[in-house]
Each structure stands twice: as C-alpha cells, then as structure tokens.
mmCIF file with all atom_site columns, C-alpha atoms in Angstrom:
data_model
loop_
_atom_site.group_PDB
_atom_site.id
_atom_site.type_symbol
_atom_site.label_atom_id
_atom_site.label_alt_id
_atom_site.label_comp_id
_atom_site.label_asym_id
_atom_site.label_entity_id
_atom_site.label_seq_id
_atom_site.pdbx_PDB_ins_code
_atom_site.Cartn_x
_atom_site.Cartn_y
_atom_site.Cartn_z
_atom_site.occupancy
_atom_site.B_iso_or_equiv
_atom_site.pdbx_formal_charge
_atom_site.auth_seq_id
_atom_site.auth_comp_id
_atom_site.auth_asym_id
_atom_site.auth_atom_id
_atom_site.pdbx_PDB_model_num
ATOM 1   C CA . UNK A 1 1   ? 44.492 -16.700 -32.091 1.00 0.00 ? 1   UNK A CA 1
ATOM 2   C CA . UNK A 1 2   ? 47.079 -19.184 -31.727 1.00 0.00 ? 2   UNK A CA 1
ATOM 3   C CA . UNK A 1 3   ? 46.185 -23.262 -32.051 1.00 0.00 ? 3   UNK A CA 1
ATOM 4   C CA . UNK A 1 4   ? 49.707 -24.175 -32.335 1.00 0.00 ? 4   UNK A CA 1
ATOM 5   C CA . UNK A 1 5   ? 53.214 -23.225 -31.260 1.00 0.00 ? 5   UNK A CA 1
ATOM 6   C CA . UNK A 1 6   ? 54.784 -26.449 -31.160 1.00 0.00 ? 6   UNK A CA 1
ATOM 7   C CA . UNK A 1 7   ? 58.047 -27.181 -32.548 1.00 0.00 ? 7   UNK A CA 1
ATOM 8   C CA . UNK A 1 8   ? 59.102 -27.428 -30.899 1.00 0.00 ? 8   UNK A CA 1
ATOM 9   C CA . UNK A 1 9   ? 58.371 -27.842 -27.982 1.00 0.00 ? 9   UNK A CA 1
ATOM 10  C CA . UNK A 1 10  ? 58.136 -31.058 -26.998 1.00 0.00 ? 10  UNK A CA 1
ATOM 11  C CA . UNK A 1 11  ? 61.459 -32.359 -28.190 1.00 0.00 ? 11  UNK A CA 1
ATOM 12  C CA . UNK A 1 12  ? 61.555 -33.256 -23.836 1.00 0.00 ? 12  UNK A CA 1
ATOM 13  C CA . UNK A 1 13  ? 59.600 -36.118 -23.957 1.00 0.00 ? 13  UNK A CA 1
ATOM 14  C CA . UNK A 1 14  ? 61.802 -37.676 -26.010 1.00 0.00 ? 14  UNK A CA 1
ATOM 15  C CA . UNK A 1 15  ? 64.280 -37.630 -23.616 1.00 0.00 ? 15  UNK A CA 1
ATOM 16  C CA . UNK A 1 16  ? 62.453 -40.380 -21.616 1.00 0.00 ? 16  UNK A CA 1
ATOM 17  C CA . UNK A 1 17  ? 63.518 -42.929 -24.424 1.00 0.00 ? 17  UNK A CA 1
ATOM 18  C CA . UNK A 1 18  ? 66.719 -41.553 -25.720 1.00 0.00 ? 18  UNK A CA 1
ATOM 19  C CA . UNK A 1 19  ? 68.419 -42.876 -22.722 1.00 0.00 ? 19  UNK A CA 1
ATOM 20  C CA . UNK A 1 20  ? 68.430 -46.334 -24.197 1.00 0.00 ? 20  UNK A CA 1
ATOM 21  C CA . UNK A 1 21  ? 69.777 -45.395 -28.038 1.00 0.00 ? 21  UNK A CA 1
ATOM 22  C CA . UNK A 1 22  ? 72.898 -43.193 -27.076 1.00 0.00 ? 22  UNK A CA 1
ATOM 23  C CA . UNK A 1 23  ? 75.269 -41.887 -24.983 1.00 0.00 ? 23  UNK A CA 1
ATOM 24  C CA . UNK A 1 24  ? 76.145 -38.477 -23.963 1.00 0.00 ? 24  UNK A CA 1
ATOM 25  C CA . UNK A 1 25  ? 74.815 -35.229 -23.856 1.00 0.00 ? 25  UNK A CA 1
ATOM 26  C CA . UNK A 1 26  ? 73.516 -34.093 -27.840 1.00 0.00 ? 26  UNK A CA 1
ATOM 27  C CA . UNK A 1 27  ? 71.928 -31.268 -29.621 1.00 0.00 ? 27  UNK A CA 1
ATOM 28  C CA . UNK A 1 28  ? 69.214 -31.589 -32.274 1.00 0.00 ? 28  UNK A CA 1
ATOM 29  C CA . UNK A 1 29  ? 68.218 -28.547 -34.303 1.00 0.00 ? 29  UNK A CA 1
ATOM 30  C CA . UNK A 1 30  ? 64.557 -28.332 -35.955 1.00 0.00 ? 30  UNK A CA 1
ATOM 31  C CA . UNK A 1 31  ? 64.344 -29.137 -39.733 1.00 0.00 ? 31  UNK A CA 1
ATOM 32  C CA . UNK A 1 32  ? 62.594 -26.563 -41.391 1.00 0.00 ? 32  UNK A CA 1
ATOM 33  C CA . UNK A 1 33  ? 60.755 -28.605 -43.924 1.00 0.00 ? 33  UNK A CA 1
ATOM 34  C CA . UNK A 1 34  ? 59.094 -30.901 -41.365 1.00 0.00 ? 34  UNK A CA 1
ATOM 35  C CA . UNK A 1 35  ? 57.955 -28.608 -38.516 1.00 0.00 ? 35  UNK A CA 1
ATOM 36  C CA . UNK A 1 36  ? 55.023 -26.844 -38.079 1.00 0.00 ? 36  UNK A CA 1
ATOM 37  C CA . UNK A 1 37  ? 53.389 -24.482 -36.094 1.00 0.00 ? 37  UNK A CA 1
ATOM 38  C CA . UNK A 1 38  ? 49.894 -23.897 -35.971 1.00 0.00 ? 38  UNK A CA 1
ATOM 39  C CA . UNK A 1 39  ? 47.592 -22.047 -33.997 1.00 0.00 ? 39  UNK A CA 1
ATOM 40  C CA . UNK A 1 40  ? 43.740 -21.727 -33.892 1.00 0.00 ? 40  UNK A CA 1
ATOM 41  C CA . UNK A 1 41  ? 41.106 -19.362 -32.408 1.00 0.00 ? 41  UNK A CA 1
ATOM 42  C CA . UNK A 1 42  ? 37.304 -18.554 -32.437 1.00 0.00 ? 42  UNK A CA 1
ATOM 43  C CA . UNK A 1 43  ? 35.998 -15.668 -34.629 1.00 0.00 ? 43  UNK A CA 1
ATOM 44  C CA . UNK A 1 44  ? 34.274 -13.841 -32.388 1.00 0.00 ? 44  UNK A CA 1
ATOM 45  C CA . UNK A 1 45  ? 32.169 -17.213 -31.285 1.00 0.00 ? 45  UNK A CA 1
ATOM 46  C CA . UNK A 1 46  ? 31.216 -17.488 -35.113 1.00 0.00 ? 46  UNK A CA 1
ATOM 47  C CA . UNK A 1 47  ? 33.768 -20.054 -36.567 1.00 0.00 ? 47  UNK A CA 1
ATOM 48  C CA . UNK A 1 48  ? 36.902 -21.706 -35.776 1.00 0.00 ? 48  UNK A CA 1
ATOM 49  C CA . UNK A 1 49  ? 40.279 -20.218 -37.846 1.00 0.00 ? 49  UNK A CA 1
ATOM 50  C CA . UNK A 1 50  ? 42.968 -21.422 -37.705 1.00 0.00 ? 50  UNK A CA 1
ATOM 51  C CA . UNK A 1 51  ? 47.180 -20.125 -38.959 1.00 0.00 ? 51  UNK A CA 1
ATOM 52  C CA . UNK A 1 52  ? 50.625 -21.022 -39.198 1.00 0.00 ? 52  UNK A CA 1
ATOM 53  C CA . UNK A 1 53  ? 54.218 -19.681 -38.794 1.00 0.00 ? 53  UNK A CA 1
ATOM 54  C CA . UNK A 1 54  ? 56.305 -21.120 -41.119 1.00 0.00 ? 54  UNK A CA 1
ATOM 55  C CA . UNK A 1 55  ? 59.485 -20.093 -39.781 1.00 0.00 ? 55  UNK A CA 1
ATOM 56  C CA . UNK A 1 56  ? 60.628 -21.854 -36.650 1.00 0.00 ? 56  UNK A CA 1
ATOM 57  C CA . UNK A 1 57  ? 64.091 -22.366 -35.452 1.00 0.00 ? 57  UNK A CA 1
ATOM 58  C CA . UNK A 1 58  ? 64.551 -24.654 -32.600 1.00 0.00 ? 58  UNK A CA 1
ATOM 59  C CA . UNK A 1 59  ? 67.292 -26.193 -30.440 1.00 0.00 ? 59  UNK A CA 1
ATOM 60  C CA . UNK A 1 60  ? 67.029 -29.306 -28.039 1.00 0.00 ? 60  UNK A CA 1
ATOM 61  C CA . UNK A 1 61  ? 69.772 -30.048 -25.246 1.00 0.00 ? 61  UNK A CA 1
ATOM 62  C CA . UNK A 1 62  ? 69.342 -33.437 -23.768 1.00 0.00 ? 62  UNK A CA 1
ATOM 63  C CA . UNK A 1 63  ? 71.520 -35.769 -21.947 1.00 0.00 ? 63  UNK A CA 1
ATOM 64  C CA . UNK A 1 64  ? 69.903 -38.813 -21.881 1.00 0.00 ? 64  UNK A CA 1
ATOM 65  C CA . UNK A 1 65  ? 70.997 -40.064 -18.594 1.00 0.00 ? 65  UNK A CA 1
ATOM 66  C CA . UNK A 1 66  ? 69.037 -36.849 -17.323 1.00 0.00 ? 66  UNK A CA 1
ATOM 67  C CA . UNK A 1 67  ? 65.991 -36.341 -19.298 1.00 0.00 ? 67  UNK A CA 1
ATOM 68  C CA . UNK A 1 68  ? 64.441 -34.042 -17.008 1.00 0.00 ? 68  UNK A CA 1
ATOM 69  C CA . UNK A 1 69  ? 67.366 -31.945 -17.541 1.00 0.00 ? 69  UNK A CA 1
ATOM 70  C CA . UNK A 1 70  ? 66.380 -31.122 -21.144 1.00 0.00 ? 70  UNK A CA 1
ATOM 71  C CA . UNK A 1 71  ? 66.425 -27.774 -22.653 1.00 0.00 ? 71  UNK A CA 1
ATOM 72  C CA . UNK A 1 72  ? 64.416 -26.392 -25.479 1.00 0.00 ? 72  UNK A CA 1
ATOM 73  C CA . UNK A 1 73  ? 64.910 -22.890 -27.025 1.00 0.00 ? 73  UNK A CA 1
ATOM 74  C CA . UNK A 1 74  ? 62.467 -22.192 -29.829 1.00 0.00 ? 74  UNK A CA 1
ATOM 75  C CA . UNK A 1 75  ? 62.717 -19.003 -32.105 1.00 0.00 ? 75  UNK A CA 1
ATOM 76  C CA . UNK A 1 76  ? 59.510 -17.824 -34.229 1.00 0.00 ? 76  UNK A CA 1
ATOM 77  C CA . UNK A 1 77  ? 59.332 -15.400 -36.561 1.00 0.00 ? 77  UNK A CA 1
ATOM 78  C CA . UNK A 1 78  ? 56.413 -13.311 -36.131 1.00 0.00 ? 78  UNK A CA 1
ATOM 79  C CA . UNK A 1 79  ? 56.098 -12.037 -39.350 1.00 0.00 ? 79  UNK A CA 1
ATOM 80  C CA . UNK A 1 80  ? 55.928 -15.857 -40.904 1.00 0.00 ? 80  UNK A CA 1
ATOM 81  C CA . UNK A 1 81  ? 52.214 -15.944 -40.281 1.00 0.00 ? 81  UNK A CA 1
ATOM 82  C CA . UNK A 1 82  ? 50.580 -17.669 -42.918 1.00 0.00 ? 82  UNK A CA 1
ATOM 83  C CA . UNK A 1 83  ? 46.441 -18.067 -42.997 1.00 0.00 ? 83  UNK A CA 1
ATOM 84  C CA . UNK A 1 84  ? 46.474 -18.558 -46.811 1.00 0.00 ? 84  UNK A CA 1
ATOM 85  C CA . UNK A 1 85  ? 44.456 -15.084 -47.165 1.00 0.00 ? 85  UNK A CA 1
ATOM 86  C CA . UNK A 1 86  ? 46.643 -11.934 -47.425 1.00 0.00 ? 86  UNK A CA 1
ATOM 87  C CA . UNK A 1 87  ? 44.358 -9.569  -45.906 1.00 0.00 ? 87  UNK A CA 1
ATOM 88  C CA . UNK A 1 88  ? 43.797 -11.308 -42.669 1.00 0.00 ? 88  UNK A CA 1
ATOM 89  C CA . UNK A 1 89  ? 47.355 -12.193 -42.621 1.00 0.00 ? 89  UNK A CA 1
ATOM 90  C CA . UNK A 1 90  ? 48.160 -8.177  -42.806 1.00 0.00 ? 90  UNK A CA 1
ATOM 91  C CA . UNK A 1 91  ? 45.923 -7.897  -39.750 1.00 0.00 ? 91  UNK A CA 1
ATOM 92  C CA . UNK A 1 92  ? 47.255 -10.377 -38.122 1.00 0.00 ? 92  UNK A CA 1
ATOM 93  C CA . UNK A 1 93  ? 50.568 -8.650  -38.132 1.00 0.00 ? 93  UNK A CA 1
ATOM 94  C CA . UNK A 1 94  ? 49.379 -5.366  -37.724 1.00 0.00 ? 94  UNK A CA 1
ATOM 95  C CA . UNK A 1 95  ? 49.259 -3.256  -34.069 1.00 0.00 ? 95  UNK A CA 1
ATOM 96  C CA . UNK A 1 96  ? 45.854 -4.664  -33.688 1.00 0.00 ? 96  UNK A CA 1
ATOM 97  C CA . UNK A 1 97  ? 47.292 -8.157  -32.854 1.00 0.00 ? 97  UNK A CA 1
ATOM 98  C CA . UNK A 1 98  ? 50.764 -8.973  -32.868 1.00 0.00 ? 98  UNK A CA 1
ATOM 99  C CA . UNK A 1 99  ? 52.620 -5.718  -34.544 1.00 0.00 ? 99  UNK A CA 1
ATOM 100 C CA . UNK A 1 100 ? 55.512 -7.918  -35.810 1.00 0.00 ? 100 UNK A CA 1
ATOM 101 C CA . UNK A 1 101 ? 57.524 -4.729  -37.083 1.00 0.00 ? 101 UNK A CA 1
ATOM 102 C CA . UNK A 1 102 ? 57.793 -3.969  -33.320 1.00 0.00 ? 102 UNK A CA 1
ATOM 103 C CA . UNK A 1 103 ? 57.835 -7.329  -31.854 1.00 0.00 ? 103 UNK A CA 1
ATOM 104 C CA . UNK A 1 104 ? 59.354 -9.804  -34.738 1.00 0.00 ? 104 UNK A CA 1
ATOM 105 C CA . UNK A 1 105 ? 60.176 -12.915 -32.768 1.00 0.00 ? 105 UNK A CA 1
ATOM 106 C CA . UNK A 1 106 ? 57.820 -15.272 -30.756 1.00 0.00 ? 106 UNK A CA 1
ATOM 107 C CA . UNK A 1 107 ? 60.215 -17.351 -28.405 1.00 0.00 ? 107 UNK A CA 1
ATOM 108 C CA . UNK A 1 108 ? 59.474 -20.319 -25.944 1.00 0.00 ? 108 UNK A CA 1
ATOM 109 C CA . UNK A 1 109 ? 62.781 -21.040 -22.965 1.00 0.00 ? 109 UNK A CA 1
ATOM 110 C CA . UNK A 1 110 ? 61.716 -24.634 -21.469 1.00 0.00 ? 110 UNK A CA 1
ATOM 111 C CA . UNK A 1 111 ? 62.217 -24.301 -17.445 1.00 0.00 ? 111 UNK A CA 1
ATOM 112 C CA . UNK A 1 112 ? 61.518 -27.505 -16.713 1.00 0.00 ? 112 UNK A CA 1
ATOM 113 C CA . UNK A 1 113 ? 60.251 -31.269 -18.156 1.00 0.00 ? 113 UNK A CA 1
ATOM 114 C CA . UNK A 1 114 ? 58.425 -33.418 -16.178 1.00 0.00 ? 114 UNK A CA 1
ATOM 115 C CA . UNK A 1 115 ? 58.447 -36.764 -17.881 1.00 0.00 ? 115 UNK A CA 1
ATOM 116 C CA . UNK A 1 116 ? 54.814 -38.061 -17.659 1.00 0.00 ? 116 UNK A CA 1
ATOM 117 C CA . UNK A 1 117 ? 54.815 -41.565 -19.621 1.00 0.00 ? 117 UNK A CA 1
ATOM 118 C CA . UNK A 1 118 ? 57.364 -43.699 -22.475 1.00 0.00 ? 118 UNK A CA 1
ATOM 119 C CA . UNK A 1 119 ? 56.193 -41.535 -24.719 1.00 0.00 ? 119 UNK A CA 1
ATOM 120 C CA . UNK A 1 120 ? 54.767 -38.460 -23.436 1.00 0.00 ? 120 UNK A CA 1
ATOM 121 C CA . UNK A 1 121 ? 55.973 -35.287 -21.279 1.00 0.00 ? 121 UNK A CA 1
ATOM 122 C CA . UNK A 1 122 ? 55.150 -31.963 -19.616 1.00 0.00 ? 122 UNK A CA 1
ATOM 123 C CA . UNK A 1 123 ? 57.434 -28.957 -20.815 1.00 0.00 ? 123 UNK A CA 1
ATOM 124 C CA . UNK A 1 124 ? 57.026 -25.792 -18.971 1.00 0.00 ? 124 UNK A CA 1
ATOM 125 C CA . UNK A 1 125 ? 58.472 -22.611 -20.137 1.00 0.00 ? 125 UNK A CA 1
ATOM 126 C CA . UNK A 1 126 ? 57.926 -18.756 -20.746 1.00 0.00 ? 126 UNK A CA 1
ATOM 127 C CA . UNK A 1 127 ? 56.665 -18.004 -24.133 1.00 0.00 ? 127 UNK A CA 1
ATOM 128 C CA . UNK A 1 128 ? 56.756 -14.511 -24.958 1.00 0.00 ? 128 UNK A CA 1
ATOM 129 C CA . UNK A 1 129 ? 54.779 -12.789 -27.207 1.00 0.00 ? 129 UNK A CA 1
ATOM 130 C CA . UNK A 1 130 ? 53.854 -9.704  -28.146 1.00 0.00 ? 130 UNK A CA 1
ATOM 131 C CA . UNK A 1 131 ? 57.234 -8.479  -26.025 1.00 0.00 ? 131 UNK A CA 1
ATOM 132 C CA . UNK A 1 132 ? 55.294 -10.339 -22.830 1.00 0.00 ? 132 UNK A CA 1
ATOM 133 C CA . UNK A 1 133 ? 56.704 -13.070 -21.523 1.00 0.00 ? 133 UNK A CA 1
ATOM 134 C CA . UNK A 1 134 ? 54.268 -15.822 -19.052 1.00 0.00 ? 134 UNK A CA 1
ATOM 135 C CA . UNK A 1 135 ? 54.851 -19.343 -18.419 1.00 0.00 ? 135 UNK A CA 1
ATOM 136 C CA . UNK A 1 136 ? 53.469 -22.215 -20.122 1.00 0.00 ? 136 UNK A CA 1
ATOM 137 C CA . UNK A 1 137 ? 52.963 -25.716 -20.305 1.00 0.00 ? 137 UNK A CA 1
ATOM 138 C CA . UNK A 1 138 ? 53.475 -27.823 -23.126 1.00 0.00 ? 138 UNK A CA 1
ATOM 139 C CA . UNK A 1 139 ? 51.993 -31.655 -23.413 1.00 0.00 ? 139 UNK A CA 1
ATOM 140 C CA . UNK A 1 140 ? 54.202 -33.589 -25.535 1.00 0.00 ? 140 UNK A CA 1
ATOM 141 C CA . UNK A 1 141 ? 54.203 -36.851 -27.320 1.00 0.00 ? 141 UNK A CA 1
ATOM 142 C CA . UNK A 1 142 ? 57.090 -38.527 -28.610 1.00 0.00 ? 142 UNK A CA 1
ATOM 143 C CA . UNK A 1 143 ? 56.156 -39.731 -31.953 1.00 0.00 ? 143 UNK A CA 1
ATOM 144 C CA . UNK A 1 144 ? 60.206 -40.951 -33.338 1.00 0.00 ? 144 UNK A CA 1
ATOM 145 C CA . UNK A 1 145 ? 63.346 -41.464 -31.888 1.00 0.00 ? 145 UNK A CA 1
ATOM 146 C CA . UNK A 1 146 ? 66.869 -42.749 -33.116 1.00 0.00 ? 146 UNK A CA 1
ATOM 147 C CA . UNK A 1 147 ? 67.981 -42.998 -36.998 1.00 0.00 ? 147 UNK A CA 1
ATOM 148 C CA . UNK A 1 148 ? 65.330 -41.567 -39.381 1.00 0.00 ? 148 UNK A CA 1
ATOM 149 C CA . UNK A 1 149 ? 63.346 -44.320 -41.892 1.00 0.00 ? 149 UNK A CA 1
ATOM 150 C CA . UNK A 1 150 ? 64.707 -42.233 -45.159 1.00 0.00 ? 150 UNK A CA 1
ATOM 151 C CA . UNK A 1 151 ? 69.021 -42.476 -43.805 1.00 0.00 ? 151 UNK A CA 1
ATOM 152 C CA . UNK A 1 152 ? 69.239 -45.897 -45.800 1.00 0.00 ? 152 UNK A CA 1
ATOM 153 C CA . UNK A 1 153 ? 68.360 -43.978 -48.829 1.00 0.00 ? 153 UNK A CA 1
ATOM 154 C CA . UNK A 1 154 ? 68.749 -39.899 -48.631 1.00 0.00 ? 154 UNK A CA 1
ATOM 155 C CA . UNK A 1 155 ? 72.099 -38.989 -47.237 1.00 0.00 ? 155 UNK A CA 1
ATOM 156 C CA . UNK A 1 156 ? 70.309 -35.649 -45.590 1.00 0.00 ? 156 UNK A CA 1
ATOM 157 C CA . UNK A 1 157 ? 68.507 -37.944 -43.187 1.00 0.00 ? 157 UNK A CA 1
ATOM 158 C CA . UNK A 1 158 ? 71.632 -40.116 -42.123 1.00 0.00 ? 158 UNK A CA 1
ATOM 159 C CA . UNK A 1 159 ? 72.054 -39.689 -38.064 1.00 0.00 ? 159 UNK A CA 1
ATOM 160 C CA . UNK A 1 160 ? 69.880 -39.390 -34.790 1.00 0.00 ? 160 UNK A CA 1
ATOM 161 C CA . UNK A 1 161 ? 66.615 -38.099 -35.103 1.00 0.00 ? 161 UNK A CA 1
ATOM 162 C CA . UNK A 1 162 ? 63.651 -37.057 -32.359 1.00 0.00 ? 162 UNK A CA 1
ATOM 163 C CA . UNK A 1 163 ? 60.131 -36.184 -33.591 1.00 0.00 ? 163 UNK A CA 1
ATOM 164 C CA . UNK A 1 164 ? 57.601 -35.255 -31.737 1.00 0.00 ? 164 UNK A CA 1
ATOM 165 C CA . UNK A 1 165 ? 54.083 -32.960 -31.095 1.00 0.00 ? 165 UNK A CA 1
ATOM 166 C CA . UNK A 1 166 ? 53.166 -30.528 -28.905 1.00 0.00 ? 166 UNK A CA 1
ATOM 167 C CA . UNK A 1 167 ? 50.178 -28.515 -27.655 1.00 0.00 ? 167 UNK A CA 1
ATOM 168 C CA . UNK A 1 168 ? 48.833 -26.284 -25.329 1.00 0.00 ? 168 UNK A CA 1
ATOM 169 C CA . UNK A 1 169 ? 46.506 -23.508 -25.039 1.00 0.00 ? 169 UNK A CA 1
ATOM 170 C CA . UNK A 1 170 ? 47.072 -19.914 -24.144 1.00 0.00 ? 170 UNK A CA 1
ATOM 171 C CA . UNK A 1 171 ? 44.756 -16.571 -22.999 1.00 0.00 ? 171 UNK A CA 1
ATOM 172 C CA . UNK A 1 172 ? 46.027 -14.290 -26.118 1.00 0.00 ? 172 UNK A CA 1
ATOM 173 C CA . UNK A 1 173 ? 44.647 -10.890 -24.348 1.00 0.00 ? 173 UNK A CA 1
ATOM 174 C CA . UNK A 1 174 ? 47.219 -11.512 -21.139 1.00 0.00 ? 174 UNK A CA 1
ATOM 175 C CA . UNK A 1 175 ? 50.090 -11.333 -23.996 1.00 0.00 ? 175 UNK A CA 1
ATOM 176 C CA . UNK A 1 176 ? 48.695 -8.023  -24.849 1.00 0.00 ? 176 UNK A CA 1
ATOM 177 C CA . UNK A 1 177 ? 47.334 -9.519  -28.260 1.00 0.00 ? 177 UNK A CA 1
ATOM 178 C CA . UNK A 1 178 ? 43.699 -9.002  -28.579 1.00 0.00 ? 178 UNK A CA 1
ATOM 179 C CA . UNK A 1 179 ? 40.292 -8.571  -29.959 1.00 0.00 ? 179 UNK A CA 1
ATOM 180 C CA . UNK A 1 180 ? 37.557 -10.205 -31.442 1.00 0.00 ? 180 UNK A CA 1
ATOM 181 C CA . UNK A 1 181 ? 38.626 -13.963 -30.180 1.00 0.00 ? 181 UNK A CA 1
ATOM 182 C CA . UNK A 1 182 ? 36.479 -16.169 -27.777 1.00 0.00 ? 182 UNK A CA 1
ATOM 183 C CA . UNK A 1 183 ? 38.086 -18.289 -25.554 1.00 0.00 ? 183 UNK A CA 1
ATOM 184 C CA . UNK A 1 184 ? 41.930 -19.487 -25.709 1.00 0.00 ? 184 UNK A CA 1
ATOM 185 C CA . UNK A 1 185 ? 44.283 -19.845 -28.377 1.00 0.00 ? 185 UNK A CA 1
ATOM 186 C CA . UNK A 1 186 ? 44.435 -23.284 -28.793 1.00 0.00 ? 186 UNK A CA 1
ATOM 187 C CA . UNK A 1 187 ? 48.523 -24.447 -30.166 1.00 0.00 ? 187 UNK A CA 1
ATOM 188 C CA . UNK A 1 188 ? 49.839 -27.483 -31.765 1.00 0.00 ? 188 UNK A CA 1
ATOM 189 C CA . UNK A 1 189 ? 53.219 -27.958 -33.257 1.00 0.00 ? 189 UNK A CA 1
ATOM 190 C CA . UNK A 1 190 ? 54.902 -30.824 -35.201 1.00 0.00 ? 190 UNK A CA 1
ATOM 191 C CA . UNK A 1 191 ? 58.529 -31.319 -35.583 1.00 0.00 ? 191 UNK A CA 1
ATOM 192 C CA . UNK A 1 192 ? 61.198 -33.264 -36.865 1.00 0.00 ? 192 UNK A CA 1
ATOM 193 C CA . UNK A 1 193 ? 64.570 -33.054 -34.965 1.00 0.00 ? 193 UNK A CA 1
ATOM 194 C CA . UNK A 1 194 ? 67.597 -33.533 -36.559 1.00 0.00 ? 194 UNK A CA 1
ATOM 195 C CA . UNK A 1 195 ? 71.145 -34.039 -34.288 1.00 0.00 ? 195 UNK A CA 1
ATOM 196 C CA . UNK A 1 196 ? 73.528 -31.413 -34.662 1.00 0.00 ? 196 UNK A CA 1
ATOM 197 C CA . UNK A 1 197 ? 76.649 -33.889 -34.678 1.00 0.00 ? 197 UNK A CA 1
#
C-alpha cells in the first residue's frame, strides 16, 4: 500500500555535504508545497496503484561537522491520503487499512544515518503506522544543498536550503494494515528543506 513515505526522510544525506557551506548546528523544516509522499502497492497481483499524503511536516537537525549525528522527525497525517478517487480513498482510511479516525498520524524518528556516498545516505528509523511502530531504512539521495535557485528573485526562498529523495519499502500486514496487496509497499518521498533561521 505504501510506495512512498519520503519527506522526508532523507534530509541525512545531506549532511555529508553541508559540512563545507556552513557552520553550526541548524534546523530545516519541510515546505509544504514541494514535498511529497507517495506510496505504491499491487492490487491483489492485478495492477500496480499507487497514493499520496499530502500533508507532511518534517524537521531536520544537523550539525555539519557531525553528519552522522543528524536527526529527522517526520509527522504524516493519515487522513491526507489522496489516490484521486474518493471511494478508494474512503477505504483506504477506513478500519480495513489504516483507520485514520483511530490512528491519525504516520510518524518516522531517524535512529541513525550512515553516510554511504557525496550524495547519498542510509537513514534508519521506526516508522509507525497503524499505532505499530518497526524500524526502517531509508536510501537517500541528496539532490540540493545551500541557497535555493529562486532567493535572487522570490524573497520566500532567500536562505539555506537541503532537498533531497527518499525510498524504501515496507511489509504493510506487520503494521497491522492489510488485505488484498501482493508483495511490499514500495515508498518514495521528495522534499524541499527550508532552514528554520
């Protein structure tokens, strides 16, 4: 059910080149308009599907003398779900899958960040669906890092910026979220990063 959760979530990797742009420890926050987080699944072996959450919240700690110290904390709102058909998106929220009335927020708590490449990084974490929480790992890819392209021209994107993507893939029926899906939840997430100060 779930081809991407990503916002966030690979913010880490970034760290690896950070180090050479700034000093300090800083905090980016996720902008809204420029993150997504998509996941995918297979119908019962027939087709591939695929949904989003549109509401992510995200925070990244980094001090970029430390990468591997990183921290990510990523907030999802369950009830966000968008597949661009109501029905299945009622489903979807419904106590057949993720019952978002009873479990409204999807949340990811990095644990660690290996740093794999320049560009690229492990983040492991526990995501927790569903009210159940297991760990996972998240391969990142740093895809920006430093002042945004549009801060010349658009005062909203003056300061230090970190973009980056993120995926993984989870077993949806050990988060107690299940039926009628073959094989894992594959998740990929896209986000822009914008620094808190």
């Amino acid at each position: 059910m779930f081809r991407s959760f990503q916002t966030f979530l690979c913010a880490s990797a970034a760290a690896a080149l950070f180090a050479a742009g700034s000093a300090g420890a800083a905090q980016f926050k996720t902008d809204q308009g420029h993150t997504e987080v998509n996941f995918g699944w297979s119908h019962a072996g027939v087709s591939m599907q695929s949904a989003e959450f549109t509401v992510a919240d995200g925070t990244l700690d980094l001090d970029p003398e430390n990468p591997g110290e990183a921290k990510l904390n990523v907030t999802i709102k369950a009830d966000s779900l968008n597949s661009g058909f109501g029905p299945l998106d009622d489903h979807l929220k419904s106590k057949d899958f993720l019952e978002v009335e009873t479990y409204p927020e999807i949340t990811f708590t990095s644990t660690s960040v290996e740093v794999t490449g320049e560009k690229t990084a492990n983040v492991t974490g526990d995501l927790t669906i569903h009210g159940t929480t297991k760990p996972v790992t998240l391969a990142t890819e740093l895809t920006h890092i430093g002042p945004h392209p549009l801060g010349g021209v658009i005062d909203y994107y003056k300061g230090e910026w970190i973009a980056f993507t993120a995926e993984t893939e989870i077993d949806h029926m050990a988060f107690g979220v299940g039926g009628f899906s073959t094989g894992p939840i594959s998740i990929s997430i896209v986000t822009e990063m914008k620094s808190a100060e």
